[in-house]
mmCIF file of C-alpha atoms and ligand atoms in Angstrom:
data_model
loop_
_atom_site.group_PDB
_atom_site.id
_atom_site.type_symbol
_atom_site.label_atom_id
_atom_site.label_comp_id
_atom_site.label_asym_id
_atom_site.label_seq_id
_atom_site.Cartn_x
_atom_site.Cartn_y
_atom_site.Cartn_z
ATOM 1 C CA MET A 128 6.920 16.108 -18.890
ATOM 2 C CA ILE A 129 8.286 15.367 -15.453
ATOM 3 C CA VAL A 130 6.245 14.568 -12.452
ATOM 4 C CA LEU A 131 7.105 14.094 -8.725
ATOM 5 C CA GLY A 132 4.730 11.523 -7.075
ATOM 6 C CA ILE A 133 4.113 11.121 -3.356
ATOM 7 C CA GLU A 134 2.593 7.907 -1.866
ATOM 8 C CA THR A 135 1.454 7.818 2.037
ATOM 9 C CA THR A 136 -1.844 6.114 1.876
ATOM 10 C CA CYS A 137 -0.661 3.241 3.949
ATOM 11 C CA ASP A 138 2.431 1.880 5.436
ATOM 12 C CA GLU A 139 5.020 3.026 2.756
ATOM 13 C CA THR A 140 6.344 6.370 2.671
ATOM 14 C CA ALA A 141 7.352 6.863 -0.850
ATOM 15 C CA ALA A 142 8.461 9.540 -3.710
ATOM 16 C CA ALA A 143 9.587 8.953 -7.001
ATOM 17 C CA VAL A 144 10.128 11.177 -10.270
ATOM 18 C CA VAL A 145 8.988 9.706 -13.466
ATOM 19 C CA GLN A 146 9.155 11.256 -16.969
ATOM 20 C CA ARG A 147 6.517 10.869 -19.669
ATOM 21 C CA SER A 148 7.280 11.433 -23.368
ATOM 22 C CA ASP A 149 4.998 13.036 -25.755
ATOM 23 C CA GLU A 150 4.328 9.648 -27.019
ATOM 24 C CA GLY A 151 3.022 8.396 -23.665
ATOM 25 C CA ARG A 152 6.367 6.313 -22.969
ATOM 26 C CA GLY A 153 7.219 6.241 -19.326
ATOM 27 C CA LYS A 154 10.755 6.293 -17.748
ATOM 28 C CA ILE A 155 11.537 6.099 -13.927
ATOM 29 C CA LEU A 156 14.088 8.703 -13.112
ATOM 30 C CA SER A 157 14.046 7.782 -9.252
ATOM 31 C CA ASN A 158 11.958 5.831 -6.960
ATOM 32 C CA ILE A 159 12.323 5.858 -3.221
ATOM 33 C CA VAL A 160 10.184 3.585 -0.971
ATOM 34 C CA LEU A 161 10.582 3.528 2.708
ATOM 35 C CA SER A 162 8.680 0.683 4.344
ATOM 36 C CA GLN A 163 7.269 0.922 8.011
ATOM 37 C CA THR A 164 6.938 -2.673 7.968
ATOM 38 C CA SER A 165 9.203 -3.244 11.152
ATOM 39 C CA GLU A 166 7.188 -0.502 13.252
ATOM 40 C CA HIS A 167 3.925 -2.280 12.651
ATOM 41 C CA ALA A 168 5.255 -6.092 12.829
ATOM 42 C CA ALA A 169 4.682 -6.113 16.578
ATOM 43 C CA PHE A 170 0.957 -5.586 15.923
ATOM 44 C CA GLY A 171 0.468 -7.936 13.072
ATOM 45 C CA GLY A 172 -0.958 -5.203 10.924
ATOM 46 C CA VAL A 173 -0.954 -1.676 10.189
ATOM 47 C CA VAL A 174 -1.629 0.832 13.183
ATOM 48 C CA PRO A 175 -3.085 4.156 11.555
ATOM 49 C CA GLU A 176 -1.431 6.632 14.233
ATOM 50 C CA ILE A 177 2.001 4.788 14.011
ATOM 51 C CA ALA A 178 1.699 5.152 10.224
ATOM 52 C CA ALA A 179 0.922 9.209 10.098
ATOM 53 C CA ARG A 180 3.587 9.815 12.431
ATOM 54 C CA ALA A 181 6.131 7.951 10.704
ATOM 55 C CA HIS A 182 5.174 9.636 7.350
ATOM 56 C CA VAL A 183 5.637 12.847 9.028
ATOM 57 C CA GLU A 184 9.055 11.697 10.166
ATOM 58 C CA ALA A 185 10.500 10.485 6.888
ATOM 59 C CA LEU A 186 8.514 12.369 4.085
ATOM 60 C CA ASP A 187 10.850 15.262 3.576
ATOM 61 C CA HIS A 188 13.922 13.191 3.254
ATOM 62 C CA VAL A 189 12.309 10.425 1.065
ATOM 63 C CA ILE A 190 11.203 13.522 -1.088
ATOM 64 C CA ALA A 191 14.687 15.017 -1.086
ATOM 65 C CA LYS A 192 16.360 11.687 -2.028
ATOM 66 C CA ALA A 193 13.960 11.123 -5.049
ATOM 67 C CA MET A 194 14.701 14.646 -6.158
ATOM 68 C CA SER A 195 18.634 14.092 -5.844
ATOM 69 C CA ASP A 196 18.526 10.762 -7.328
ATOM 70 C CA ALA A 197 16.791 12.129 -10.327
ATOM 71 C CA GLY A 198 19.317 15.084 -10.389
ATOM 72 C CA LEU A 199 16.500 17.648 -10.512
ATOM 73 C CA GLY A 200 15.222 20.510 -8.498
ATOM 74 C CA PHE A 201 11.671 21.487 -7.957
ATOM 75 C CA ALA A 202 12.190 24.172 -10.586
ATOM 76 C CA ASP A 203 12.810 21.279 -13.293
ATOM 77 C CA ILE A 204 9.567 19.413 -12.774
ATOM 78 C CA ASP A 205 6.055 20.026 -14.177
ATOM 79 C CA GLY A 206 3.895 19.018 -11.807
ATOM 80 C CA VAL A 207 3.477 17.510 -8.095
ATOM 81 C CA ALA A 208 1.068 14.330 -7.787
ATOM 82 C CA ALA A 209 0.325 13.173 -4.498
ATOM 83 C CA ALA A 210 -1.847 9.986 -3.493
ATOM 84 C CA SER A 211 -5.038 11.781 -2.192
ATOM 85 C CA GLY A 212 -6.948 8.764 -1.229
ATOM 86 C CA PRO A 213 -8.292 6.203 -0.507
ATOM 87 C CA GLY A 214 -6.380 5.242 2.485
ATOM 88 C CA LEU A 215 -5.546 5.731 6.341
ATOM 89 C CA ILE A 216 -6.458 9.399 6.524
ATOM 90 C CA GLY A 217 -3.580 10.592 8.702
ATOM 91 C CA GLY A 218 -0.989 9.360 6.096
ATOM 92 C CA VAL A 219 -3.083 10.871 3.217
ATOM 93 C CA ILE A 220 -3.225 14.122 4.910
ATOM 94 C CA VAL A 221 0.694 14.157 5.231
ATOM 95 C CA GLY A 222 1.067 13.228 1.640
ATOM 96 C CA LEU A 223 -1.274 15.594 0.201
ATOM 97 C CA THR A 224 -0.442 18.548 2.435
ATOM 98 C CA THR A 225 3.283 18.333 1.388
ATOM 99 C CA ALA A 226 2.559 18.092 -2.117
ATOM 100 C CA LYS A 227 0.402 21.249 -1.806
ATOM 101 C CA ALA A 228 3.103 23.104 -0.193
ATOM 102 C CA ILE A 229 5.834 22.029 -2.951
ATOM 103 C CA ALA A 230 3.048 23.033 -5.410
ATOM 104 C CA LEU A 231 2.341 26.497 -4.028
ATOM 105 C CA VAL A 232 6.041 27.267 -3.445
ATOM 106 C CA SER A 233 7.394 26.315 -6.804
ATOM 107 C CA GLU A 234 4.267 27.113 -8.606
ATOM 108 C CA LYS A 235 3.734 24.004 -10.237
ATOM 109 C CA PRO A 236 0.312 22.148 -10.638
ATOM 110 C CA LEU A 237 -0.955 19.859 -8.185
ATOM 111 C CA ILE A 238 -2.534 16.465 -9.311
ATOM 112 C CA ALA A 239 -4.464 14.675 -6.743
ATOM 113 C CA VAL A 240 -4.249 10.923 -7.779
ATOM 114 C CA ASN A 241 -6.584 8.276 -6.717
ATOM 115 C CA HIS A 242 -4.354 5.269 -5.352
ATOM 116 C CA LEU A 243 -6.422 2.756 -7.259
ATOM 117 C CA GLU A 244 -6.014 4.659 -10.301
ATOM 118 C CA ALA A 245 -2.204 4.821 -9.992
ATOM 119 C CA HIS A 246 -2.356 0.829 -9.424
ATOM 120 C CA ALA A 247 -4.565 0.558 -12.595
ATOM 121 C CA LEU A 248 -2.424 2.646 -14.712
ATOM 122 C CA THR A 249 1.117 1.186 -13.754
ATOM 123 C CA ALA A 250 0.985 -1.284 -16.586
ATOM 124 C CA ARG A 251 0.932 1.781 -19.053
ATOM 125 C CA LEU A 252 4.118 2.988 -17.147
ATOM 126 C CA THR A 253 6.051 -0.466 -17.437
ATOM 127 C CA ASP A 254 4.679 -2.027 -20.672
ATOM 128 C CA GLY A 255 2.940 0.863 -22.419
ATOM 129 C CA THR A 256 -0.327 -1.012 -22.276
ATOM 130 C CA PRO A 257 -3.139 0.456 -24.598
ATOM 131 C CA PHE A 258 -6.677 0.582 -23.343
ATOM 132 C CA PRO A 259 -9.100 -1.114 -22.886
ATOM 133 C CA TYR A 260 -7.794 -3.474 -20.516
ATOM 134 C CA CYS A 261 -8.999 -5.707 -17.636
ATOM 135 C CA LEU A 262 -7.484 -5.210 -14.311
ATOM 136 C CA PHE A 263 -7.149 -7.398 -11.468
ATOM 137 C CA LEU A 264 -6.264 -5.438 -8.467
ATOM 138 C CA ALA A 265 -5.343 -7.506 -5.199
ATOM 139 C CA SER A 266 -3.827 -5.908 -2.208
ATOM 140 C CA GLY A 267 -4.029 -5.609 1.530
ATOM 141 C CA GLY A 268 -7.013 -3.265 1.235
ATOM 142 C CA HIS A 269 -8.656 -4.013 -2.145
ATOM 143 C CA THR A 270 -9.865 -6.611 -4.293
ATOM 144 C CA GLN A 271 -11.174 -5.459 -7.622
ATOM 145 C CA ILE A 272 -11.715 -6.493 -11.250
ATOM 146 C CA VAL A 273 -12.007 -3.365 -13.215
ATOM 147 C CA ALA A 274 -12.435 -2.456 -16.927
ATOM 148 C CA VAL A 275 -9.952 0.317 -17.597
ATOM 149 C CA ARG A 276 -10.899 2.044 -20.890
ATOM 150 C CA GLY A 277 -9.243 5.372 -20.323
ATOM 151 C CA ILE A 278 -7.852 7.983 -18.084
ATOM 152 C CA GLY A 279 -10.676 8.482 -15.686
ATOM 153 C CA ASP A 280 -12.825 5.601 -17.225
ATOM 154 C CA TYR A 281 -13.225 2.741 -15.026
ATOM 155 C CA THR A 282 -16.062 0.259 -14.584
ATOM 156 C CA ARG A 283 -15.844 -2.240 -11.761
ATOM 157 C CA LEU A 284 -16.947 -5.614 -12.646
ATOM 158 C CA GLY A 285 -16.347 -7.301 -9.296
ATOM 159 C CA THR A 286 -15.138 -6.597 -5.766
ATOM 160 C CA THR A 287 -15.083 -8.299 -2.450
ATOM 161 C CA LEU A 288 -17.888 -8.480 0.042
ATOM 162 C CA ASP A 289 -15.776 -8.586 3.232
ATOM 163 C CA ASP A 290 -11.826 -9.168 3.514
ATOM 164 C CA ALA A 291 -9.386 -8.153 0.574
ATOM 165 C CA ILE A 292 -7.174 -10.962 -0.678
ATOM 166 C CA GLY A 293 -4.061 -9.665 0.887
ATOM 167 C CA GLU A 294 -5.929 -9.168 4.284
ATOM 168 C CA ALA A 295 -6.869 -12.858 4.276
ATOM 169 C CA PHE A 296 -3.206 -13.902 3.485
ATOM 170 C CA ASP A 297 -2.162 -11.358 6.260
ATOM 171 C CA LYS A 298 -4.694 -12.848 8.775
ATOM 172 C CA THR A 299 -3.871 -16.404 7.993
ATOM 173 C CA ALA A 300 -0.173 -15.642 8.730
ATOM 174 C CA LYS A 301 -1.074 -13.858 12.009
ATOM 175 C CA LEU A 302 -3.280 -16.928 12.968
ATOM 176 C CA LEU A 303 -0.249 -19.301 12.279
ATOM 177 C CA GLY A 304 2.291 -17.224 13.815
ATOM 178 C CA LEU A 305 4.009 -15.973 10.808
ATOM 179 C CA GLY A 306 5.455 -12.562 10.478
ATOM 180 C CA TYR A 307 3.751 -9.571 8.874
ATOM 181 C CA PRO A 308 3.246 -8.768 5.964
ATOM 182 C CA GLY A 309 1.718 -12.259 5.915
ATOM 183 C CA GLY A 310 1.474 -12.855 1.877
ATOM 184 C CA PRO A 311 5.278 -13.405 1.517
ATOM 185 C CA GLN A 312 5.595 -15.649 4.411
ATOM 186 C CA VAL A 313 2.502 -17.616 3.506
ATOM 187 C CA GLU A 314 3.667 -18.139 -0.061
ATOM 188 C CA LYS A 315 7.217 -19.299 1.334
ATOM 189 C CA GLU A 316 5.644 -21.857 3.862
ATOM 190 C CA ALA A 317 3.245 -23.094 1.019
ATOM 191 C CA GLU A 318 6.242 -24.201 -1.088
ATOM 192 C CA GLY A 319 6.898 -27.212 1.101
ATOM 193 C CA GLY A 320 3.351 -27.973 1.922
ATOM 194 C CA ASP A 321 0.529 -30.239 0.732
ATOM 195 C CA ALA A 322 -2.261 -28.468 -0.637
ATOM 196 C CA THR A 323 -4.674 -31.306 -0.578
ATOM 197 C CA ARG A 324 -4.432 -32.052 3.088
ATOM 198 C CA PHE A 325 -7.177 -29.742 4.346
ATOM 199 C CA THR A 326 -10.460 -29.010 2.798
ATOM 200 C CA LEU A 327 -11.067 -25.672 2.674
ATOM 201 C CA PRO A 328 -14.121 -23.843 0.989
ATOM 202 C CA ARG A 329 -14.108 -21.973 -2.202
ATOM 203 C CA PRO A 330 -16.426 -19.040 -1.370
ATOM 204 C CA MET A 331 -18.704 -17.685 -4.124
ATOM 205 C CA GLN A 332 -17.529 -20.190 -6.680
ATOM 206 C CA GLY A 333 -19.962 -20.610 -9.852
ATOM 207 C CA ARG A 334 -21.920 -17.393 -9.025
ATOM 208 C CA PRO A 335 -22.867 -15.604 -12.210
ATOM 209 C CA ASP A 336 -21.399 -12.150 -11.000
ATOM 210 C CA ALA A 337 -17.499 -11.667 -10.306
ATOM 211 C CA MET A 338 -17.894 -10.794 -6.631
ATOM 212 C CA PHE A 339 -15.316 -12.144 -3.933
ATOM 213 C CA SER A 340 -15.719 -13.283 -0.332
ATOM 214 C CA LEU A 341 -12.832 -14.237 1.561
ATOM 215 C CA SER A 342 -13.846 -14.147 5.331
ATOM 216 C CA GLY A 343 -15.403 -17.800 5.366
ATOM 217 C CA LEU A 344 -12.251 -19.166 3.981
ATOM 218 C CA LYS A 345 -10.276 -17.502 6.866
ATOM 219 C CA THR A 346 -12.677 -19.134 9.263
ATOM 220 C CA ALA A 347 -12.340 -22.427 7.745
ATOM 221 C CA LEU A 348 -8.712 -22.500 7.986
ATOM 222 C CA ARG A 349 -8.840 -21.300 11.852
ATOM 223 C CA LEU A 350 -11.137 -24.341 12.461
ATOM 224 C CA GLU A 351 -8.794 -26.844 10.749
ATOM 225 C CA ALA A 352 -6.063 -25.423 12.629
ATOM 226 C CA GLU A 353 -7.651 -25.485 15.986
ATOM 227 C CA LYS A 354 -8.681 -29.206 15.289
ATOM 228 C CA ILE A 355 -4.853 -30.309 15.063
ATOM 229 C CA ALA A 356 -3.343 -28.044 17.438
ATOM 230 C CA PRO A 357 -0.534 -27.637 18.682
ATOM 231 C CA LEU A 358 0.860 -27.256 15.121
ATOM 232 C CA THR A 359 4.086 -28.666 13.817
ATOM 233 C CA ASP A 360 5.995 -27.049 11.197
ATOM 234 C CA GLN A 361 4.841 -29.366 8.546
ATOM 235 C CA ASP A 362 1.095 -28.556 9.645
ATOM 236 C CA VAL A 363 1.793 -24.872 9.169
ATOM 237 C CA LYS A 364 3.239 -25.621 5.794
ATOM 238 C CA ASP A 365 0.469 -27.755 4.638
ATOM 239 C CA LEU A 366 -2.197 -25.056 6.033
ATOM 240 C CA CYS A 367 -0.504 -22.451 4.159
ATOM 241 C CA ALA A 368 -0.354 -24.707 0.899
ATOM 242 C CA SER A 369 -4.287 -25.525 1.313
ATOM 243 C CA PHE A 370 -5.094 -21.896 2.014
ATOM 244 C CA GLN A 371 -3.019 -20.552 -1.077
ATOM 245 C CA GLN A 372 -4.511 -23.106 -3.269
ATOM 246 C CA ALA A 373 -8.040 -22.181 -2.206
ATOM 247 C CA VAL A 374 -7.372 -18.540 -2.992
ATOM 248 C CA VAL A 375 -5.803 -19.505 -6.515
ATOM 249 C CA ASP A 376 -8.925 -21.436 -7.303
ATOM 250 C CA VAL A 377 -11.059 -18.615 -6.110
ATOM 251 C CA VAL A 378 -9.504 -16.340 -8.056
ATOM 252 C CA ALA A 379 -9.383 -18.291 -11.191
ATOM 253 C CA ASP A 380 -13.193 -18.778 -10.887
ATOM 254 C CA ARG A 381 -14.099 -15.149 -10.218
ATOM 255 C CA LEU A 382 -11.634 -13.653 -12.586
ATOM 256 C CA ARG A 383 -12.817 -16.046 -15.335
ATOM 257 C CA THR A 384 -16.297 -14.534 -15.132
ATOM 258 C CA GLY A 385 -15.014 -11.027 -14.750
ATOM 259 C CA LEU A 386 -13.213 -11.586 -18.054
ATOM 260 C CA ARG A 387 -16.322 -12.945 -19.633
ATOM 261 C CA MET A 388 -18.345 -9.821 -18.422
ATOM 262 C CA PHE A 389 -15.722 -7.577 -19.888
ATOM 263 C CA ARG A 390 -15.946 -9.211 -23.182
ATOM 264 C CA GLU A 391 -19.864 -9.073 -23.191
ATOM 265 C CA LYS A 392 -19.763 -5.443 -22.348
ATOM 266 C CA PHE A 393 -16.639 -4.001 -23.976
ATOM 267 C CA GLY A 394 -14.984 -6.666 -26.284
ATOM 268 C CA THR A 395 -11.647 -8.541 -26.112
ATOM 269 C CA PRO A 396 -9.421 -6.525 -23.737
ATOM 270 C CA THR A 397 -5.849 -5.859 -24.939
ATOM 271 C CA SER A 398 -4.544 -7.628 -21.786
ATOM 272 C CA LEU A 399 -5.324 -8.729 -18.236
ATOM 273 C CA VAL A 400 -3.069 -6.566 -15.893
ATOM 274 C CA ALA A 401 -2.246 -7.695 -12.389
ATOM 275 C CA ALA A 402 -1.689 -5.049 -9.747
ATOM 276 C CA GLY A 403 -1.296 -4.765 -5.917
ATOM 277 C CA GLY A 404 1.026 -6.532 -3.571
ATOM 278 C CA VAL A 405 -0.704 -9.780 -3.822
ATOM 279 C CA ALA A 406 -0.009 -10.045 -7.482
ATOM 280 C CA ALA A 407 3.655 -10.709 -6.231
ATOM 281 C CA ASN A 408 2.538 -14.286 -5.531
ATOM 282 C CA GLN A 409 3.934 -16.613 -8.119
ATOM 283 C CA ALA A 410 1.194 -19.362 -7.760
ATOM 284 C CA LEU A 411 -1.237 -16.769 -8.491
ATOM 285 C CA ARG A 412 0.602 -15.455 -11.330
ATOM 286 C CA LYS A 413 0.532 -18.685 -13.147
ATOM 287 C CA VAL A 414 -3.067 -18.983 -12.753
ATOM 288 C CA LEU A 415 -3.446 -15.264 -14.251
ATOM 289 C CA HIS A 416 -1.360 -16.171 -16.951
ATOM 290 C CA ARG A 417 -3.533 -19.176 -17.911
ATOM 291 C CA LEU A 418 -6.782 -17.091 -17.415
ATOM 292 C CA ALA A 419 -5.478 -14.391 -20.050
ATOM 293 C CA LEU A 420 -4.620 -16.880 -22.376
ATOM 294 C CA GLU A 421 -8.032 -18.632 -22.025
ATOM 295 C CA ALA A 422 -9.754 -15.194 -22.723
ATOM 296 C CA GLY A 423 -7.608 -14.630 -26.104
ATOM 297 C CA THR A 424 -5.398 -12.081 -24.399
ATOM 298 C CA VAL A 425 -1.983 -11.657 -22.692
ATOM 299 C CA LEU A 426 -1.044 -11.129 -18.979
ATOM 300 C CA VAL A 427 0.880 -7.984 -18.058
ATOM 301 C CA ALA A 428 2.226 -8.076 -14.701
ATOM 302 C CA PRO A 429 4.676 -5.339 -13.591
ATOM 303 C CA PRO A 430 7.679 -6.244 -11.511
ATOM 304 C CA PRO A 431 6.684 -6.838 -8.045
ATOM 305 C CA ALA A 432 8.304 -3.769 -6.757
ATOM 306 C CA LEU A 433 6.020 -1.861 -8.788
ATOM 307 C CA CYS A 434 3.016 -4.036 -7.960
ATOM 308 C CA THR A 435 3.354 -3.134 -4.159
ATOM 309 C CA ASP A 436 2.738 0.570 -3.125
ATOM 310 C CA ASN A 437 5.520 2.904 -4.447
ATOM 311 C CA GLY A 438 5.886 6.682 -5.617
ATOM 312 C CA ALA A 439 6.515 5.885 -9.027
ATOM 313 C CA MET A 440 2.908 4.867 -9.954
ATOM 314 C CA ILE A 441 1.595 8.071 -8.248
ATOM 315 C CA ALA A 442 4.014 10.148 -10.374
ATOM 316 C CA TRP A 443 3.104 8.137 -13.586
ATOM 317 C CA ALA A 444 -0.750 8.610 -13.122
ATOM 318 C CA GLY A 445 -0.106 12.283 -12.196
ATOM 319 C CA ALA A 446 1.777 12.401 -15.493
ATOM 320 C CA GLU A 447 -0.954 10.814 -17.547
ATOM 321 C CA ARG A 448 -3.422 13.358 -15.999
ATOM 322 C CA LEU A 449 -1.400 16.325 -16.539
ATOM 323 C CA ALA A 450 -0.888 15.325 -20.188
ATOM 324 C CA LEU A 451 -4.457 15.724 -20.560
ATOM 325 C CA GLY A 452 -4.712 19.079 -18.643
ATOM 326 C CA LEU A 453 -6.378 17.275 -15.752
ATOM 327 C CA VAL A 454 -5.018 19.319 -12.662
ATOM 328 C CA ASP A 455 -6.542 19.881 -9.139
ATOM 329 C CA THR A 456 -6.924 22.916 -6.945
ATOM 330 C CA LEU A 457 -5.097 23.443 -3.590
ATOM 331 C CA GLU A 458 -8.524 23.003 -2.006
ATOM 332 C CA THR A 459 -8.591 19.378 -3.233
ATOM 333 C CA PRO A 460 -9.589 17.343 0.002
ATOM 334 C CA PRO A 461 -7.744 14.203 1.342
ATOM 335 C CA ARG A 462 -10.159 11.141 1.198
ATOM 336 C CA ALA A 463 -10.230 8.124 3.341
ATOM 337 C CA ARG A 464 -12.804 6.713 0.812
ATOM 338 C CA TRP A 465 -12.646 7.242 -3.026
ATOM 339 C CA PRO A 466 -14.077 4.515 -5.094
ATOM 340 C CA LEU A 467 -12.191 4.236 -8.449
ATOM 341 C CA GLN A 468 -15.422 4.640 -10.436
ATOM 342 C CA ASP A 469 -16.062 8.002 -8.874
ATOM 343 C CA VAL A 470 -12.859 9.250 -10.412
ATOM 344 C CA LYS A 471 -13.609 11.193 -13.465
ATOM 345 C CA PRO A 472 -11.498 13.368 -15.865
ATOM 346 C CA HIS A 473 -12.501 16.468 -14.774
ATOM 347 C CA ALA A 474 -10.468 19.370 -15.950
ATOM 348 C CA VAL A 475 -9.727 22.390 -13.872
ATOM 349 C CA PRO A 476 -8.650 25.455 -16.078
ATOM 350 C CA PRO A 477 -4.704 25.964 -15.177
ATOM 351 C CA PRO A 478 -5.181 29.841 -14.087
ATOM 352 C CA ALA A 479 -7.345 28.674 -11.192
ATOM 353 C CA ILE A 480 -4.719 26.383 -9.962
ATOM 354 C CA LEU A 481 -2.431 28.685 -8.034
ATOM 355 C CA PRO A 482 -3.663 31.083 -5.906
ATOM 356 C CA ARG A 483 -0.893 33.486 -4.684
ATOM 357 C CA ARG A 484 -0.572 35.451 -1.601
ATOM 358 C CA ASP A 485 1.160 38.815 -1.798
HETATM 359 O O1 KG4 B 667 -0.387 -3.174 -2.780
HETATM 360 P P1 KG4 B 667 0.171 -3.481 -1.442
HETATM 361 O O2 KG4 B 667 1.721 -3.127 -1.146
HETATM 362 O O3 KG4 B 667 -0.427 -2.471 -0.350
HETATM 363 C C1 KG4 B 667 -1.541 -2.118 -0.138
HETATM 364 O O4 KG4 B 667 -2.525 -3.022 0.573
HETATM 365 O O5 KG4 B 667 -2.159 -1.223 -0.800
HETATM 366 O O6 KG4 B 667 -0.327 -4.755 -0.654
HETATM 367 C C2 KG4 B 667 0.013 -5.218 0.239
HETATM 368 C C3 KG4 B 667 -0.502 -6.654 0.627
HETATM 369 C C4 KG4 B 667 -0.205 -7.530 1.893
HETATM 370 O O7 KG4 B 667 -1.661 -7.667 2.425
HETATM 371 C C5 KG4 B 667 0.497 -8.463 1.553
HETATM 372 O O8 KG4 B 667 0.316 -9.696 2.359
HETATM 373 C C6 KG4 B 667 0.286 -9.016 0.187
HETATM 374 O O9 KG4 B 667 -0.137 -7.807 -0.453
HETATM 375 N N1 KG4 B 667 1.247 -9.616 -0.589
HETATM 376 C C7 KG4 B 667 1.299 -11.045 -0.766
HETATM 377 C C8 KG4 B 667 2.493 -11.253 -1.481
HETATM 378 N N2 KG4 B 667 3.267 -10.245 -1.311
HETATM 379 C C9 KG4 B 667 2.540 -9.128 -0.734
HETATM 380 N N3 KG4 B 667 0.259 -11.918 -0.838
HETATM 381 C C10 KG4 B 667 0.459 -13.101 -1.201
HETATM 382 N N4 KG4 B 667 1.733 -13.477 -1.717
HETATM 383 C C11 KG4 B 667 2.723 -12.568 -1.793
HETATM 384 N N5 KG4 B 667 3.767 -12.994 -2.312
HETATM 385 ZN ZN1 ZN B 668 -1.864 -0.139 -2.925
#
């Protein structure tokens, strides 16, 4: 089964072709990611209108390159998957409409993929991870601990009350005059810094649920920075190191609780799966590894290029759904908001999917 996947929910224009064997093994035939980072850098964050316009301009070429890298034409694929939300609505409309056009013209089924579900299922593409597993998804827009028990079977154990973890990294970077996206910059600065120099809070630590709150941490960092301004290079390094250590401590505490909740409800997970751009952070990966061992399981962390937004994860989620006969109609709407636990394995009978015009 071969599926084309399209991702346009944020600031990456991406398309990929992925193959799924009958045994459920995945193979990436092509994977093109065009980042718009430089177009948003001046603003210190993603500007929705700029993103939507850039997707319109780039998507056709990105899809053409993904198809040619895979050495395939639309006639050779079994389905077209598009991230249909959640995300910036302008970009989602561009990707989903393009997928619908390809599906209609080439008479292939459309699979409307939830972007979070795609992050959640990536470990099955890279490592063949069996259900049930505990997902820790941390990106610029999302912070979630999720019990993944099957396709369309997701139970959220924890999330953030305010900022996402990646967002906290990005805002910290912006405050300290570092570039965008902030995560990698903060991590780089933190390497040469003293993580004990500034006393920052560990919000929500010790609470019996697995909820996060990051906005207080960001404010505390700003106050510390203001106290010693103007900042030297070493100050910036120390602030980054202190901030990163606080995030690592918070994640350790919240995720330990999340894993305990998982065990109580569903038994021991086959693995702890890391996903989202923040999972590229090495300090965080180290603590995730330790937490997994503590919980009697293993850490599965896909390579960073598949942790950040990409088309392969959309194509793979599409292939997993298609293998179960889960396809969508051309009436499927783009969604700015689409919580993961609302994703259901709803089957649509195949004859209904391709209304043809005479
Ligand atoms: O998953 P992703 O590519 O896009 C979405 O937000 O959906 O994640 C991007 C986020 C950004 O906030 C970025 O700063 C963060 O992931 N990030 C990192 C690192 N690399 C990317 N955060 C911390 N450390 C990193 N090395
Ligand atoms: Zn994402």
